[in-house]
């Protein structure tokens, strides 16, 4: 099979995906690029003595950096000569901050963002709030007593702008404090330049055209690329037909089996509502809205010759209060956020100014000639006693104004925290009903830790290419065996969710493994069964879950798999809703029901404190604590005529908890350990429903693991686990035997309790047997009533 693959975008992620696929033999491939060039947010252009990079400029670090790994052997890197800590801090009145004070202030910031940054993991606020608190603490120490208040806070405003240019945020009060830690820095030199070739070199390397453009394995990616193709709509099908149709703004249409979208996150934010048909699932929309992208722009000035001293590396701009007030009332108030001008490696006559955020976008709306004049005004204002000539040439970037980018790079904002989203959610592919990915997502914003970087973008392109390669390898690999061998490295007993989870983890371990399942189907205590079809209406009846029914929360691996395979319904379920009726048909008032529900919930939440606080004294059971506390508060919570009904509702809640905890009585439930159960910080009230029943999730796991790995109808009768030359032998009731190096037992606790004395030879250690006997395990059953029609 030769799948049709469409890559949208020829930036770092798109080129990485395309070259990886072509190298693997997938050549039925087309790239749609909205610009007239390959590169995306890498844009190297002629300027001055050679070239400048309008977008990505540096290779950030060496360890675990794929750009460095690709280029280091080819001698394409050089260390940046300009160092941030050596830049002059210059005030708008021409006064230079003494170097000793500059170094102290910069050291304070590097300490806050370096030594203290781990404190951010538990911080519930913005990066700006954190820095401000720490900076104030530094200024209160004797070491900083020689720095006047105005200078310190002028520097703070400069560093605020500088940090915004790193994060690509409008303000560091927009940047999430904990989210700041999501970014991983690569060890090694953080500012490696590409000598006089520019960042476009990385594309030549990916296409295997560097240093020889006509090398044997060179990939001529231009032959696969259609330029000036802005995508208007991606029509994807969630049914079994996986064809995707992509329409461009010039009304050309491209059909494909798979689409890899690498469009900028800024474009996704602006156009996600119209770009996809059908609409994106909520988890995807949440990620697009929650992950943020900002604007960072550069201002290049070339002079006939340098007007600055030989070893001068640039200047950072600090505004006095009076000058700042004047700037803010001027027509070009955006100049306030130009935070510095710096020298450029391999460009002896060029300075580069930097601006970001809202004023960076405002600058884009100003004419290029006016921007040039403002840059010269700034240089002449801050640098006194020097004749500064007019520039020979000028170029500024406009990353936000370009409709094909709408920004520079992504960051983790306070909105990211608020919406509880992540790059993983953005990276989830859209799949058809068979779980086949039809639209995939790559680009720096989809990387969990290297977002905002080229090496992150490349990794995501490879990730999505490898997803497709792995898919077709699984689909078309010839199976030489119909079942597992008698010996495997790892044998898993039980093909319920625990067993399937273990198998999924082992799939890429290099170990041989197999699962033995006593039933004829996988799933264990998951059992989705059809009910009777309604005559003349449905061809098949509704599916019901006889066992596990809901996904509890989103912070778990099963939720990710379900989202990836489009198995979730949008509607959530809650328990305890509906009418409350007595046996005399009396309907209890909703307000009273809610009052009792709130009180019971409050008491049970308080009971959690015994575990969380490690209390040495605690009630004998949850039942005791709940009843005692309810009686203690009933008089102050309910009127006299409500109290009997309130006790009847308490009885319902206790019976509900008996079901919820699978116990015979709430007297069996430990009050000491009641708070030990965790929902990973999520609410346990809303339950997530499956479109096709829980069995569909089991089927996806089985497909991923491989049907041939599971042997059904294998009831285990004996496990010999000791003194057998380091092997475990498992005997089945049908007389077959299997051996393994490692055994994973996923039997239900009920099976272990029933077979404890005969299953294991020799017997398990005493501590294991005690745990199996003492941990509670009960029974819950469901009764389904199906009617011909609703009442």
Short mmCIF file of N, CA and C in Angstrom, two decimals, residues 206-269:
data_model
loop_
_atom_site.label_atom_id
_atom_site.label_comp_id
_atom_site.label_asym_id
_atom_site.label_seq_id
_atom_site.Cartn_x
_atom_site.Cartn_y
_atom_site.Cartn_z
N UNK A 206 18.73 18.42 6.97
CA UNK A 206 17.59 17.49 6.99
C UNK A 206 17.35 16.87 5.62
N UNK A 207 17.59 17.64 4.57
CA UNK A 207 17.41 17.13 3.21
C UNK A 207 18.65 16.41 2.69
N UNK A 208 19.63 16.24 3.60
CA UNK A 208 20.87 15.53 3.27
C UNK A 208 21.59 16.17 2.09
N UNK A 209 21.54 17.52 2.04
CA UNK A 209 22.19 18.26 0.96
C UNK A 209 23.34 19.11 1.48
N UNK A 210 23.77 18.88 2.71
CA UNK A 210 24.88 19.63 3.26
C UNK A 210 25.96 18.65 3.73
N UNK A 211 27.19 18.84 3.37
CA UNK A 211 27.74 19.99 2.63
C UNK A 211 27.64 19.86 1.10
N UNK A 212 27.23 18.69 0.59
CA UNK A 212 27.17 18.49 -0.87
C UNK A 212 25.72 18.50 -1.33
N UNK A 213 25.29 19.53 -2.10
CA UNK A 213 23.89 19.61 -2.53
C UNK A 213 23.47 18.45 -3.44
N UNK A 214 24.44 17.80 -4.07
CA UNK A 214 24.10 16.72 -5.00
C UNK A 214 24.53 15.36 -4.44
N UNK A 215 24.51 15.25 -3.11
CA UNK A 215 24.88 13.98 -2.49
C UNK A 215 23.94 12.87 -2.94
N UNK A 216 24.39 11.64 -2.84
CA UNK A 216 23.63 10.48 -3.32
C UNK A 216 22.25 10.39 -2.70
N UNK A 217 22.15 10.63 -1.39
CA UNK A 217 20.87 10.48 -0.69
C UNK A 217 20.12 11.80 -0.54
N UNK A 218 20.54 12.84 -1.26
CA UNK A 218 19.90 14.15 -1.13
C UNK A 218 18.43 14.08 -1.51
N UNK A 219 17.62 14.81 -0.76
CA UNK A 219 16.17 14.87 -1.00
C UNK A 219 15.84 16.24 -1.57
N UNK A 220 15.29 16.26 -2.75
CA UNK A 220 14.88 17.52 -3.37
C UNK A 220 13.45 17.82 -2.94
N UNK A 221 13.32 18.44 -1.77
CA UNK A 221 12.00 18.62 -1.19
C UNK A 221 11.14 19.59 -1.99
N UNK A 222 11.79 20.45 -2.77
CA UNK A 222 11.02 21.39 -3.60
C UNK A 222 10.11 20.65 -4.58
N UNK A 223 10.52 19.46 -5.01
CA UNK A 223 9.69 18.69 -5.94
C UNK A 223 8.38 18.23 -5.31
N UNK A 224 8.37 18.12 -3.99
CA UNK A 224 7.17 17.67 -3.28
C UNK A 224 6.30 18.84 -2.81
N UNK A 225 6.83 20.06 -2.93
CA UNK A 225 6.20 21.20 -2.29
C UNK A 225 5.43 22.07 -3.28
N UNK A 226 4.20 22.41 -2.93
CA UNK A 226 3.37 23.35 -3.68
C UNK A 226 3.35 24.66 -2.89
N UNK A 227 3.94 25.70 -3.43
CA UNK A 227 4.06 26.97 -2.73
C UNK A 227 2.82 27.83 -2.91
N UNK A 228 2.71 28.87 -2.04
CA UNK A 228 1.58 29.82 -2.08
C UNK A 228 0.24 29.09 -1.97
N UNK A 229 0.21 28.05 -1.13
CA UNK A 229 -1.00 27.27 -0.92
C UNK A 229 -1.46 27.44 0.53
N UNK A 230 -2.28 28.45 0.73
CA UNK A 230 -2.86 28.67 2.06
C UNK A 230 -4.10 27.80 2.20
N UNK A 231 -4.14 27.02 3.28
CA UNK A 231 -5.25 26.08 3.48
C UNK A 231 -6.46 26.80 4.05
N UNK A 232 -7.62 26.56 3.45
CA UNK A 232 -8.87 27.16 3.92
C UNK A 232 -9.65 26.21 4.80
N UNK A 233 -9.60 24.88 4.49
CA UNK A 233 -10.41 23.93 5.25
C UNK A 233 -9.83 22.53 5.15
N UNK A 234 -9.88 21.83 6.27
CA UNK A 234 -9.48 20.42 6.34
C UNK A 234 -10.72 19.62 6.68
N UNK A 235 -11.24 18.86 5.72
CA UNK A 235 -12.45 18.07 5.94
C UNK A 235 -12.03 16.64 6.24
N UNK A 236 -12.22 16.25 7.49
CA UNK A 236 -11.79 14.92 7.92
C UNK A 236 -13.02 14.11 8.32
N UNK A 237 -12.89 12.82 8.22
CA UNK A 237 -14.04 11.93 8.43
C UNK A 237 -13.75 11.02 9.60
N UNK A 238 -14.64 11.05 10.59
CA UNK A 238 -14.44 10.19 11.76
C UNK A 238 -15.01 8.79 11.55
N UNK A 239 -15.57 8.54 10.39
CA UNK A 239 -16.08 7.21 10.10
C UNK A 239 -14.97 6.29 9.63
N UNK A 240 -15.30 5.09 9.15
CA UNK A 240 -14.28 4.14 8.73
C UNK A 240 -13.52 4.58 7.48
N UNK A 241 -14.13 5.44 6.65
CA UNK A 241 -13.45 5.96 5.47
C UNK A 241 -12.51 7.07 5.93
N UNK A 242 -11.20 6.85 5.78
CA UNK A 242 -10.26 7.77 6.38
C UNK A 242 -9.79 8.87 5.44
N UNK A 243 -10.39 9.05 4.28
CA UNK A 243 -9.95 10.08 3.34
C UNK A 243 -10.14 11.47 3.93
N UNK A 244 -9.13 12.31 3.76
CA UNK A 244 -9.17 13.69 4.19
C UNK A 244 -9.11 14.57 2.95
N UNK A 245 -9.92 15.60 2.91
CA UNK A 245 -9.94 16.52 1.78
C UNK A 245 -9.52 17.90 2.26
N UNK A 246 -8.49 18.45 1.64
CA UNK A 246 -7.95 19.75 2.04
C UNK A 246 -8.18 20.75 0.91
N UNK A 247 -8.89 21.81 1.23
CA UNK A 247 -9.17 22.85 0.24
C UNK A 247 -8.35 24.09 0.56
N UNK A 248 -7.70 24.64 -0.47
CA UNK A 248 -6.89 25.84 -0.31
C UNK A 248 -7.70 27.07 -0.67
N UNK A 249 -7.17 28.23 -0.33
CA UNK A 249 -7.90 29.47 -0.59
C UNK A 249 -8.04 29.76 -2.08
N UNK A 250 -7.20 29.13 -2.91
CA UNK A 250 -7.36 29.30 -4.36
C UNK A 250 -8.30 28.24 -4.95
N UNK A 251 -9.01 27.51 -4.04
CA UNK A 251 -10.01 26.50 -4.40
C UNK A 251 -9.43 25.22 -4.99
N UNK A 252 -8.12 25.05 -4.94
CA UNK A 252 -7.57 23.74 -5.29
C UNK A 252 -7.83 22.79 -4.13
N UNK A 253 -8.03 21.51 -4.45
CA UNK A 253 -8.38 20.50 -3.45
C UNK A 253 -7.39 19.35 -3.52
N UNK A 254 -6.93 18.90 -2.36
CA UNK A 254 -6.00 17.77 -2.27
C UNK A 254 -6.62 16.72 -1.35
N UNK A 255 -6.68 15.49 -1.84
CA UNK A 255 -7.19 14.37 -1.04
C UNK A 255 -6.02 13.55 -0.51
N UNK A 256 -6.18 13.04 0.68
CA UNK A 256 -5.09 12.27 1.30
C UNK A 256 -5.66 11.24 2.25
N UNK A 257 -4.84 10.24 2.56
CA UNK A 257 -5.19 9.28 3.61
C UNK A 257 -4.82 9.82 4.99
N UNK A 258 -3.77 10.63 5.00
CA UNK A 258 -3.29 11.19 6.26
C UNK A 258 -2.81 12.62 6.02
N UNK A 259 -3.12 13.50 6.97
CA UNK A 259 -2.65 14.88 6.92
C UNK A 259 -1.84 15.14 8.18
N UNK A 260 -0.66 15.74 8.01
CA UNK A 260 0.13 16.21 9.15
C UNK A 260 0.11 17.73 9.10
N UNK A 261 -0.59 18.33 10.06
CA UNK A 261 -0.69 19.80 10.11
C UNK A 261 0.41 20.35 10.99
N UNK A 262 1.21 21.27 10.42
CA UNK A 262 2.27 21.91 11.20
C UNK A 262 2.09 23.43 11.22
N UNK A 263 0.84 23.87 11.02
CA UNK A 263 0.61 25.31 10.98
C UNK A 263 0.92 25.93 12.34
N UNK A 264 1.31 27.20 12.31
CA UNK A 264 1.64 27.93 13.52
C UNK A 264 0.47 27.91 14.50
N UNK A 265 0.80 27.91 15.79
CA UNK A 265 -0.26 27.93 16.80
C UNK A 265 -1.07 29.21 16.71
N UNK A 266 -0.45 30.28 16.24
CA UNK A 266 -1.18 31.52 16.06
C UNK A 266 -2.27 31.39 15.01
N UNK A 267 -1.98 30.65 13.94
CA UNK A 267 -2.99 30.41 12.90
C UNK A 267 -4.10 29.53 13.45
N UNK A 268 -3.74 28.49 14.21
CA UNK A 268 -4.77 27.64 14.82
C UNK A 268 -5.69 28.45 15.71
N UNK A 269 -5.12 29.34 16.52
CA UNK A 269 -5.94 30.15 17.41
C UNK A 269 -6.93 31.01 16.62
#
